[in-house]
Coordinates of C-alpha atoms and ligand atoms in Angstrom, one line a residue:
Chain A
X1178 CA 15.0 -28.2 9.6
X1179 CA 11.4 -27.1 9.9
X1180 CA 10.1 -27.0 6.3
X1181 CA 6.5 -26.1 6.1
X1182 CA 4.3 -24.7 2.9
X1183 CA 2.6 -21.9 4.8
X1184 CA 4.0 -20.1 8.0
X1185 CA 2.0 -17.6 9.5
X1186 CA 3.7 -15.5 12.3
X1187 CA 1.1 -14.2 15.4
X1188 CA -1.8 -16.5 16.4
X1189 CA -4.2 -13.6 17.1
X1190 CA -7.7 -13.7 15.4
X1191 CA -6.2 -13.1 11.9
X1192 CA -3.2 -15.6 12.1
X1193 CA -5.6 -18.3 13.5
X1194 CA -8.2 -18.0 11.0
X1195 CA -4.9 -17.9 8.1
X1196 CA -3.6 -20.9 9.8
X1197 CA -7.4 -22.7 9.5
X1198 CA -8.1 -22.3 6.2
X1199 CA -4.5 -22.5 4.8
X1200 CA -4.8 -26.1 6.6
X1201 CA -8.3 -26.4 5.1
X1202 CA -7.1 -26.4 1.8
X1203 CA -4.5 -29.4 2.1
X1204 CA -1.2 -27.2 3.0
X1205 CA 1.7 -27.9 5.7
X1206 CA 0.9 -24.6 8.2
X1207 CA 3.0 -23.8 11.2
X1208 CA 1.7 -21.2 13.0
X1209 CA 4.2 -18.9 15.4
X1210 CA 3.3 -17.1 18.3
X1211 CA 5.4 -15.0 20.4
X1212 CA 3.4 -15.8 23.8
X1213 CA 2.6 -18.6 25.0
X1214 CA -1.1 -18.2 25.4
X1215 CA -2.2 -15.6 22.1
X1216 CA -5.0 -13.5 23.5
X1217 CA -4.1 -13.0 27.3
X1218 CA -4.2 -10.6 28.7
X1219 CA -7.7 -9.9 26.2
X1220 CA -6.4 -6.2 24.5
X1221 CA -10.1 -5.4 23.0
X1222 CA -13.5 -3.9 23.8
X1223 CA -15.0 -7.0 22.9
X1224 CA -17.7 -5.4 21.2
X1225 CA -18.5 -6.7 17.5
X1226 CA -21.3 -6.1 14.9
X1227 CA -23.7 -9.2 14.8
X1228 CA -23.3 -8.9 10.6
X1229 CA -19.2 -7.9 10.2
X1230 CA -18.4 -11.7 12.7
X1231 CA -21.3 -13.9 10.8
X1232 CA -19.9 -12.8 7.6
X1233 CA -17.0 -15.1 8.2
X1234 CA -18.0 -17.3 11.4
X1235 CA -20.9 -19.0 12.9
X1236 CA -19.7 -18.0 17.2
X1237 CA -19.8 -20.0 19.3
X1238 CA -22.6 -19.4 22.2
X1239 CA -20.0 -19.3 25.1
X1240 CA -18.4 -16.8 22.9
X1241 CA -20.9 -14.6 23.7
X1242 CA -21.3 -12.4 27.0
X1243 CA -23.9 -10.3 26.2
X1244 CA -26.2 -8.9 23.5
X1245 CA -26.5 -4.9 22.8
X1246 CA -29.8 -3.7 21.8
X1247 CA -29.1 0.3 22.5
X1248 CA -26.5 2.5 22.6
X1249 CA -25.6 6.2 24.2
X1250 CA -23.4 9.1 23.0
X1251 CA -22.6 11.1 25.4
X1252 CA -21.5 14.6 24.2
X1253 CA -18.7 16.6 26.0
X1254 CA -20.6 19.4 27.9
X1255 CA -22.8 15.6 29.1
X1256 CA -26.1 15.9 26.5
X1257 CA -27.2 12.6 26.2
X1258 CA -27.9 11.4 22.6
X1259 CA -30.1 7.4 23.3
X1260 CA -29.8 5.5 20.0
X1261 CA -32.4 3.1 20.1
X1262 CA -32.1 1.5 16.8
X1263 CA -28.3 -0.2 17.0
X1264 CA -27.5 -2.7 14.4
X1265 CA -27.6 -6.4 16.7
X1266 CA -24.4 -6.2 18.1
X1267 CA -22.5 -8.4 20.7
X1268 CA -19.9 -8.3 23.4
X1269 CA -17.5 -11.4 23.4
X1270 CA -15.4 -13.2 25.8
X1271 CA -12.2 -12.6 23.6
X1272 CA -10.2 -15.1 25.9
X1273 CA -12.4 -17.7 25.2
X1274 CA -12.2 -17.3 21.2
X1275 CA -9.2 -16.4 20.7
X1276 CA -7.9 -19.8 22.3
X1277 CA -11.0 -21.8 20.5
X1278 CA -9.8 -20.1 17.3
X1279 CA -6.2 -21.2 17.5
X1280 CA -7.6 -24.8 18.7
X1281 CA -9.7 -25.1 15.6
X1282 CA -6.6 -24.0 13.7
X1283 CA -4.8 -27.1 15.4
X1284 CA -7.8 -29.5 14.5
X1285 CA -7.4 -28.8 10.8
X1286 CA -3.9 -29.8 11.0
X1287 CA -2.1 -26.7 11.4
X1288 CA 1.2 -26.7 13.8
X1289 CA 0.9 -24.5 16.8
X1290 CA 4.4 -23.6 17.7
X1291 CA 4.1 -21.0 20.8
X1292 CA 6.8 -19.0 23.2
X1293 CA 8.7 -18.3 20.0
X1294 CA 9.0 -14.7 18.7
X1295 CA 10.1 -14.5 15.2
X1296 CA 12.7 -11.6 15.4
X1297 CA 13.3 -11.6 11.4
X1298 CA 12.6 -12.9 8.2
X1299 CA 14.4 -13.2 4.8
X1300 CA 13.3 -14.1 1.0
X1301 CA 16.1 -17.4 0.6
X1302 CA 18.0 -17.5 -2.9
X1303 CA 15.5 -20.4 -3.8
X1304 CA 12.6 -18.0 -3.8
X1305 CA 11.1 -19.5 -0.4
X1306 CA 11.0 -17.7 3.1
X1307 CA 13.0 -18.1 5.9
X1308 CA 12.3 -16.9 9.8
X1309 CA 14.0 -17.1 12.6
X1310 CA 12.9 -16.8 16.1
X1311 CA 13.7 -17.5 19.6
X1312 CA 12.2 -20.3 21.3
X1313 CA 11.6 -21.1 25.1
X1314 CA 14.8 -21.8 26.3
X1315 CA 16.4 -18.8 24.6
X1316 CA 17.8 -20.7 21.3
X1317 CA 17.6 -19.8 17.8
X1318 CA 14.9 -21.5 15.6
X1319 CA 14.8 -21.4 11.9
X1320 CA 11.7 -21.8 9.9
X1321 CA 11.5 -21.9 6.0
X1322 CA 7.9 -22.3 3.9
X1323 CA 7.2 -21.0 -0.1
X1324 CA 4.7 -18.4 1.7
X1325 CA 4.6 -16.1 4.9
X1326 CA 1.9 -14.2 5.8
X1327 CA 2.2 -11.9 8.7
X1328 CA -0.3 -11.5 11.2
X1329 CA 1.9 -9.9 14.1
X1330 CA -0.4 -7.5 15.4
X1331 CA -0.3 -4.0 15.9
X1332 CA 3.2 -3.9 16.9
X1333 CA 4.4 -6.0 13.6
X1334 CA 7.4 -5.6 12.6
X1335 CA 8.5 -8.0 9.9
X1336 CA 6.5 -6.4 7.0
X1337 CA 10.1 -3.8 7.7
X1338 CA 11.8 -6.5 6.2
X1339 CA 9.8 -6.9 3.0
X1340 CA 10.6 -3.2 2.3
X1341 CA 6.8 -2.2 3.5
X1342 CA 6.7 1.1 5.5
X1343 CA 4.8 0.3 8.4
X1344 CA 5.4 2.8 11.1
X1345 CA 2.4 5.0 11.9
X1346 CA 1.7 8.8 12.3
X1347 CA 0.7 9.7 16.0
X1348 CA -2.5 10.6 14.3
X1349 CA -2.9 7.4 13.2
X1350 CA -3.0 5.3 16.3
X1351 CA -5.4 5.4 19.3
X1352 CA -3.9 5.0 22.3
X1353 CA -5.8 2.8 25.2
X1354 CA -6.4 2.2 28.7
X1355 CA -8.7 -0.1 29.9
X1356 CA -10.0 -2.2 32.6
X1357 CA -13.2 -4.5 33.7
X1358 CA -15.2 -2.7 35.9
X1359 CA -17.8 -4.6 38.2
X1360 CA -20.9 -1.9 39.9
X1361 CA -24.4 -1.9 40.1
X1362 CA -24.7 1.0 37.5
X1363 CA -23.9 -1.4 34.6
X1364 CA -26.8 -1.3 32.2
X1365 CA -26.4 -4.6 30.9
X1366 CA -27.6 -4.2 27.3
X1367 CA -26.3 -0.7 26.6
X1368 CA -23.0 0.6 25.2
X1369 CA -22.0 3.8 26.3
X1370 CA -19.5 6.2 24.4
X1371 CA -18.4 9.4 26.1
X1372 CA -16.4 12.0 23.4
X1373 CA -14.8 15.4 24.2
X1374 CA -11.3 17.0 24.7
X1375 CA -12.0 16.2 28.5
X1376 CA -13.3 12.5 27.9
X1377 CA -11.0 11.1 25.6
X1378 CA -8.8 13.7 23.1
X1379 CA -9.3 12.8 19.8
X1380 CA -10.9 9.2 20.7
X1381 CA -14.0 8.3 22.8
X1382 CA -14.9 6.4 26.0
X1383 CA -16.4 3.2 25.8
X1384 CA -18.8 1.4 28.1
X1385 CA -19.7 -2.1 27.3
X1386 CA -21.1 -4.5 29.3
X1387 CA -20.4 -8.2 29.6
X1388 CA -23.2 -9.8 31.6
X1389 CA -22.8 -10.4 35.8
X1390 CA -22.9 -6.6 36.4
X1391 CA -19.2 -6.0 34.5
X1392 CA -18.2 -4.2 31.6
X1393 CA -15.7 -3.6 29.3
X1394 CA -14.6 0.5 30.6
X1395 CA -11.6 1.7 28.2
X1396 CA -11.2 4.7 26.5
X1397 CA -8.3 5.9 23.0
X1398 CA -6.5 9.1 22.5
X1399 CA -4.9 10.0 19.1
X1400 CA -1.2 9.6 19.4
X1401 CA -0.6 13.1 18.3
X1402 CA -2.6 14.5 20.9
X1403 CA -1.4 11.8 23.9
X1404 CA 1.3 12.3 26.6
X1405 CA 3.1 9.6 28.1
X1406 CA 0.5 7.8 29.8
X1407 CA -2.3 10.0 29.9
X1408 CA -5.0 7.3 28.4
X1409 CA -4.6 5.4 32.0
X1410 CA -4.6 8.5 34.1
X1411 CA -8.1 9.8 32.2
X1412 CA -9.1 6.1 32.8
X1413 CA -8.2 6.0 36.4
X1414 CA -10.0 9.7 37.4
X1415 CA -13.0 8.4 34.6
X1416 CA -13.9 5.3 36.7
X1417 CA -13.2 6.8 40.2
X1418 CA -15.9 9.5 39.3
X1419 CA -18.2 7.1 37.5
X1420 CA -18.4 4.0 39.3
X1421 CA -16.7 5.1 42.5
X1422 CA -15.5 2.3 45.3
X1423 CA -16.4 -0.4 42.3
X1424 CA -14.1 -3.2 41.8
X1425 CA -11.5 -2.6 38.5
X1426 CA -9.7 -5.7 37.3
X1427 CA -7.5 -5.9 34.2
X1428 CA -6.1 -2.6 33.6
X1429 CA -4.5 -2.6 30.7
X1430 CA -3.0 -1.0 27.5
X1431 CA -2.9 -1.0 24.1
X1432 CA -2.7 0.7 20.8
X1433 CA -5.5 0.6 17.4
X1434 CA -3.9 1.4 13.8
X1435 CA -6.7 4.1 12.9
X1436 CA -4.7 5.0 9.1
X1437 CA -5.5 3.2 5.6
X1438 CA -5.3 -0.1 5.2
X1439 CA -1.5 -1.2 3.4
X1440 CA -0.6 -1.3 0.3
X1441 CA -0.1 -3.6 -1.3
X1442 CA -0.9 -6.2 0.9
X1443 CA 1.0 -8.6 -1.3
X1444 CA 4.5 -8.8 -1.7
X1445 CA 6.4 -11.9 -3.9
X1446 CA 4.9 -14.7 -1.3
X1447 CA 4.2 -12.5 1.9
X1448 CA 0.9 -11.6 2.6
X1449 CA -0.1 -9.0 5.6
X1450 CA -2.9 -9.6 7.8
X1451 CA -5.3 -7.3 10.5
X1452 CA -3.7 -5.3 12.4
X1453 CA -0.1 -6.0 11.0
X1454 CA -2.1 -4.7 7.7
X1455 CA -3.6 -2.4 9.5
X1456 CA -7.1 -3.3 9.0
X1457 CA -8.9 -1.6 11.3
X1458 CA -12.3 0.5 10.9
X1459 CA -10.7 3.9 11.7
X1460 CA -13.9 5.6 13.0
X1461 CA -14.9 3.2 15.9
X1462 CA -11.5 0.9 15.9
X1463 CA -13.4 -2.0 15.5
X1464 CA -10.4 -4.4 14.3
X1465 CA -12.0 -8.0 14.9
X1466 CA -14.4 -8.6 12.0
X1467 CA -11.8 -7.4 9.3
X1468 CA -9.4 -9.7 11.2
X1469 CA -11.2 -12.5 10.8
X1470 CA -12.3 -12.0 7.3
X1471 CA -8.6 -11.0 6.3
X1472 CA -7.1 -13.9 7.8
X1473 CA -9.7 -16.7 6.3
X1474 CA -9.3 -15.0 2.9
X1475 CA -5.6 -14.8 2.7
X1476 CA -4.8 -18.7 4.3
X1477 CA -7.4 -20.2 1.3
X1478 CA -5.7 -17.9 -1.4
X1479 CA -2.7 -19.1 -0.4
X1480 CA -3.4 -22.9 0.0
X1481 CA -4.5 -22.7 -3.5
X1482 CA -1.7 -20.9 -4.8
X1483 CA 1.2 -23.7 -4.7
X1484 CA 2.1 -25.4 -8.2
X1485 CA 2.0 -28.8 -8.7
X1486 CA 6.3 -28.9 -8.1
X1487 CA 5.9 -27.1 -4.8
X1488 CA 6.6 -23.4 -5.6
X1489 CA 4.2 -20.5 -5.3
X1490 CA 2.3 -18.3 -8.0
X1491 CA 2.8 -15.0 -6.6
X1492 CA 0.8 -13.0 -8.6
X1493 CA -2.5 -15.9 -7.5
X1494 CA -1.7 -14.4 -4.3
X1495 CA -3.1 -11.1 -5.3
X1496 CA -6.8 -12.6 -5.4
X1497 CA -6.6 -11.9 -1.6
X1498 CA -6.0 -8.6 -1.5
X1499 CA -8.7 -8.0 -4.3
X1500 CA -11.1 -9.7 -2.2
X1501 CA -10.6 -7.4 0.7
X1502 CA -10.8 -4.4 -1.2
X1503 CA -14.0 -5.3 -2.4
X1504 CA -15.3 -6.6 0.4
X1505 CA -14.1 -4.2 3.5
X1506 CA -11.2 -2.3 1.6
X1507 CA -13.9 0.5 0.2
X1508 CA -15.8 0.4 3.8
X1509 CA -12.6 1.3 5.4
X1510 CA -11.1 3.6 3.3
X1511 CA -14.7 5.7 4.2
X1512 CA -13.8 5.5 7.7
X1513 CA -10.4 6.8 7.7
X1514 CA -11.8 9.7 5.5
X1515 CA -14.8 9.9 8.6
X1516 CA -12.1 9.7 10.8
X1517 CA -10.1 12.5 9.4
X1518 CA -13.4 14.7 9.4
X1519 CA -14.4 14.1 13.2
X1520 CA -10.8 15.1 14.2
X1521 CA -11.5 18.4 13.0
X1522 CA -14.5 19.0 14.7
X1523 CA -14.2 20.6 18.5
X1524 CA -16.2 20.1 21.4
X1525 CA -18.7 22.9 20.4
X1526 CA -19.6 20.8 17.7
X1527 CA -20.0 17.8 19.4
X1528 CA -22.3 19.9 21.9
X1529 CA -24.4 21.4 19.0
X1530 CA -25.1 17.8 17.0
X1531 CA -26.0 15.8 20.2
X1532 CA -28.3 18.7 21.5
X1533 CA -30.5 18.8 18.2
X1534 CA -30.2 15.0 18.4
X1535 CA -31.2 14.8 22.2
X1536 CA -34.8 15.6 21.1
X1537 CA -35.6 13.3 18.2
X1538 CA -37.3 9.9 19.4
X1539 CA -34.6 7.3 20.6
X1540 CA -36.2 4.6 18.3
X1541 CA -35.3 6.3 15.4
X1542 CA -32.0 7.3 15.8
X1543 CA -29.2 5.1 14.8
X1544 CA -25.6 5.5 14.1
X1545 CA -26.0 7.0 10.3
X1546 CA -28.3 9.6 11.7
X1547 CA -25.5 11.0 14.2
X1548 CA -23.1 11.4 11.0
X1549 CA -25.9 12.7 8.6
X1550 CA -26.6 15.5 11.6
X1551 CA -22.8 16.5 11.8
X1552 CA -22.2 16.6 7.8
X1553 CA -25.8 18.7 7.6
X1554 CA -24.0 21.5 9.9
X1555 CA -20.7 21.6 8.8
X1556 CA -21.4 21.2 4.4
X1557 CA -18.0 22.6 3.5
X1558 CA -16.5 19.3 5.5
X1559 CA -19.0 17.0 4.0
X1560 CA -17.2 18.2 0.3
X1561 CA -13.8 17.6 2.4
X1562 CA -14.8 13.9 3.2
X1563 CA -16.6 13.1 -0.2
X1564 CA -13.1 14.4 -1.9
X1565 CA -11.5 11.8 0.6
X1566 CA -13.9 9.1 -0.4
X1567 CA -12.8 8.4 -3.9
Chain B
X263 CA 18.6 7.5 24.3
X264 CA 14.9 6.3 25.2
X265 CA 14.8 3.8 28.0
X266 CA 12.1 2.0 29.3
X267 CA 10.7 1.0 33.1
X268 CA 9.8 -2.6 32.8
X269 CA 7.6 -2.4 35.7
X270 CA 5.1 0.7 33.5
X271 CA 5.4 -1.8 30.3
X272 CA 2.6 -3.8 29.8
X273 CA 4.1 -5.4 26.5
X274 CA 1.4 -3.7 24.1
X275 CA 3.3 -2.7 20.9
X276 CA 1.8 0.5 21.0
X277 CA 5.6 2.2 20.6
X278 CA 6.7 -0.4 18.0
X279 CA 3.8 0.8 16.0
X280 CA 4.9 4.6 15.6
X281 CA 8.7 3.9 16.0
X282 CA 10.5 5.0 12.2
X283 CA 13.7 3.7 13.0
X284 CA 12.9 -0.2 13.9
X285 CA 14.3 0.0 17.4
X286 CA 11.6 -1.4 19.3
X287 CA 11.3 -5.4 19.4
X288 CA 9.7 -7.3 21.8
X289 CA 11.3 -10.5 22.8
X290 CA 10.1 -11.9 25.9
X291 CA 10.0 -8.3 27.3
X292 CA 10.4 -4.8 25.1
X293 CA 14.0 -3.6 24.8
X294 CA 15.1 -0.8 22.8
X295 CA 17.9 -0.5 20.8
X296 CA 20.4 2.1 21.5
X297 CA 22.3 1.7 18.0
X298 CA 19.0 2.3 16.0
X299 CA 17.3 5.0 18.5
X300 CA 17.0 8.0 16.9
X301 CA 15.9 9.8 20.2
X302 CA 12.6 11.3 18.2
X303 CA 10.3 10.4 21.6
X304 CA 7.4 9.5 19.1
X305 CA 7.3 6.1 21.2
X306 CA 7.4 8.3 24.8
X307 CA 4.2 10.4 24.2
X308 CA 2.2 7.6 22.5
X309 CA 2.9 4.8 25.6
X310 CA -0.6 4.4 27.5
X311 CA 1.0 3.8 30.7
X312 CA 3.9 6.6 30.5
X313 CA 6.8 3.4 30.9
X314 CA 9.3 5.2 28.4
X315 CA 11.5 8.2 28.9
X316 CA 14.8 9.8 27.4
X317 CA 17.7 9.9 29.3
X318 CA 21.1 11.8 29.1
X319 CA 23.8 9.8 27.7
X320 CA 26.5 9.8 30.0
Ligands
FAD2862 C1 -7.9 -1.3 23.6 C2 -8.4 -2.0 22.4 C3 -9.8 -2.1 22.3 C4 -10.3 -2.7 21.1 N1 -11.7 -2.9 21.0 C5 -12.2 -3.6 20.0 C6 -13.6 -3.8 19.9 O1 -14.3 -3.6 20.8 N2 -14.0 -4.5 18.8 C7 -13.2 -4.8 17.7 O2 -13.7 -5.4 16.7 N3 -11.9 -4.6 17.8 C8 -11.3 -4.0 18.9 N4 -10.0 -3.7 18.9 C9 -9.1 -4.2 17.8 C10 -8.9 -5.7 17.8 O3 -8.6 -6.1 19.1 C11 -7.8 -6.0 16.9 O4 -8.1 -5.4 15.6 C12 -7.6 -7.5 16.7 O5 -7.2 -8.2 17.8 C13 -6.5 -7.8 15.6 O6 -6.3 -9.1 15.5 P1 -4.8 -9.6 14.9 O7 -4.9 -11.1 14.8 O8 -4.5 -8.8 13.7 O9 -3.8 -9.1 16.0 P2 -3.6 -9.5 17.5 O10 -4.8 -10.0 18.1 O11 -2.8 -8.4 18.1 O12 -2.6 -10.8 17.4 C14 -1.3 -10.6 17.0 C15 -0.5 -11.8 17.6 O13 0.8 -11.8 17.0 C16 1.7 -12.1 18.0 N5 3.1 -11.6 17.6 C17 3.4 -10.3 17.4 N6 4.7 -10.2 16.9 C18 5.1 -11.5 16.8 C19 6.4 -12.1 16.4 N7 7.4 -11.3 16.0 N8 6.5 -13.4 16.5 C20 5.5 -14.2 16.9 N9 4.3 -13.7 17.3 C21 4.1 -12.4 17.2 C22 1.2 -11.4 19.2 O14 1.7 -11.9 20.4 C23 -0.3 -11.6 19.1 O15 -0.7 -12.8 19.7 C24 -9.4 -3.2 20.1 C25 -8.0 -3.0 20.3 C26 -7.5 -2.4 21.4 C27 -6.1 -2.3 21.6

């Protein structure tokens, strides 16, 4: 029997920084993974917001490719908009963390269990947790703990069995393609994003570079405006014209929850994490920072959460998801609401905003200015998104 | 039913995600399954790489 306090299901960012600090705080932690290596291949842009990592983690230097100190917006009929003032961001080697993540998870005295996909999971009549997967050699595995939390990914299923409804609307997942691109036109501290109907429907096109002349070249359409495969044949025709006879590597898929966050994110013992919670800033579908902090927030509630006898206070559990709504909940709620607004603009509009923006001085324009610019010509939608914001 | 080319499916949940019927899982490859497919095609039009399709049942 493998009897544990804690199990946490998907070692991705958010189920490796669960499994850490659940361990942290004195419990037994097994931690589940489906693959056998979490994190390859690397689904991400690898970009990330200096402020939204440090909040929860110090990085690591070999974490980190390369440092962005501009950005461009590139509007659909091709205006340019150069934002000069960009937040200090960086671009990561996901590999490389994601593995060091689920290694420091290990060090703390977590159990790293991995080639086993969890295919479903029960509350037992003793008010504990049981899950069953599959492991390596094709048998059947049970697990049983006082406390589950789930950080399967975007493609969770599990929550399903805790009566959560976690199947999205097509308009609220992006859908990706993406591939490294190697070329001598790689500015290598600049993040491009292209946007348009033409670009990227209902999504952008990013750009970001990762040091030695490569970059991160992907690009999301909203699922109720995507065809089978369309995101890899706008990626394909995208790089051939852009960086044409360059050397693509990689090419991959995959898909960004761009809806509100779940609710609750607390049931009995079973807590939701990242994407499987789908916490995921729905304007850029940035989902690593809110990982991170989700994770590290919902393993220490839940260490701390066991009775003296063994069994689990539930409703302690709920500190977690008060923390994230004070901390990110409110901050992604406004970028859903953003989200909703931008996906009724059309190309025109994108035209109109980057052109008056296209003559302001580059230093001064940062990502708040682009938004102020769009609500200032459109006011009836800035009411729309404010009524969206409470 | 929906069926899927393994040799299009690069294993990245983005189906799982939209499916309302739970008939996606992802084992050590994706399978769908034909009891709980509700032949809606949200899955097909969402997949990045185009590796699901419906076909006729026979
Ligand atoms: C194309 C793309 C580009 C992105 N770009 C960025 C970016 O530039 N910046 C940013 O901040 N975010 C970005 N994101 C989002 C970011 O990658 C995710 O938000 C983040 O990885 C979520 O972490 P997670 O731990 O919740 O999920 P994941 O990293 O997906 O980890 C989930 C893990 O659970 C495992 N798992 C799933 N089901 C089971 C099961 N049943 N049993 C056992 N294990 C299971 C999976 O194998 C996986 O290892 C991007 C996403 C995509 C798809």
């Amino acid at each position: 029997m493998n009897d544990y306090d804690i199990i946490v299901v998907g070692a991705g960012p958010a189920g490796a920084m669960a499994a850490m600090s659940a361990a942290e705080g004195g419990r037994r932690v097994c931690l589940i993974e489906r693959k056998a290596k979490a994190g390859v291949p690397v689904r991400c842009g690898e970009g990330v917001g200096y402020r939204g990592l440090t909040l929860t983690l110090e990085p690591r230097p070999e974490w980190i490719r390369a440092t962005v100190t501009r950005a461009r917006m590139v509007s659909p009929s091709g205006i340019a908009v150069d934002i000069g003032n960009v937040d200090k961001s960086w671009v990561l080697d996901r590999e490389r963390m994601d593995a060091d993540l689920v290694g420091m998870a290990v060090e703390k005295g977590a159990e790293l269990i991995a080639s086993t996909p969890i295919v479903s999971a029960e509350k037992t009549w003793s008010n504990r947790y049981r899950a069953v997967g599959v492991d390596g050699k094709g048998a059947e595995v049970e697990f049983t703990a006082g406390c589950l939390i789930l950080a399967d990914g975007v493609e969770s299923r599990l929550a399903r069995c805790f009566g959560w409804e976690t199947a999205l609307r097509p308009s609220d997942i992006e859908t990706c393609a993406f591939a490294r691109v190697k070329s001598d036109c790689i500015e290598p501290d600049c993040c491009v994003f292209y946007t348009g109907r033409a670009a990227a429907p209902g999504g952008y096109l990013w750009i970001f570079p990762r040091g030695g002349g490569e970059a991160n070249v992907g690009l999301g359409v909203i699922g109720s405006r995507c065809r089978a495969g369309l995101p890899r044949e706008l990626l394909l025709s995208f790089i051939n014209r852009q960086f044409p006879g360059s050397k693509v590597t990689g090419l991959h898929c995959g898909g960004v929850p761009v809806g509100k966050w779940a609710r609750p994110l607390v049931r009995g013992g079973v807590m939701l994490v990242g994407d499987a919670a789908r916490q995921v800033n729905a304007i850029n579908g940035a989902g690593l920072a809110y990982s991170l902090y989700a994770g590290k927030a919902a393993g220490a509630v839940a260490a701390k959460s066991f009775r003296s006898d063994g069994s689990v206070n539930h409703k302690a559990l709920l500190e977690y998801q008060r923390a994230w709504a004070k901390n990110f909940g409110k901050q992604q709620e406004r970028s859903f609401a953003l989200k909703e607004f931008i996906m009724s603009a059309d190309d025109a509009f994108l035209d109109k905003i980057a052109e008056s923006l296209s003559k302001e001085d580059a230093r001064k324009v940062n990502y708040l200015r682009v938004f102020m610019r769009a609500f200032a010509s459109k006011p009836a939608l800035l009411l729309k998104a404010f009524r969206l914001f409470k | 039913m929906t069926v899927i080319d393994p040799k299009r499916c690069d294993e990245c949940g983005t189906c799982i995600s939209v499916c309302p019927s739970d008939a996606i899982v992802i084992e050590r490859a994706v399978s769908i399954s034909a009891l709980k497919c509700a032949s809606c095609g949200a899955c097909i039009s969402v997949c990045p790489f185009g590796a699901l399709s419906l076909e006729e049942k026979k």
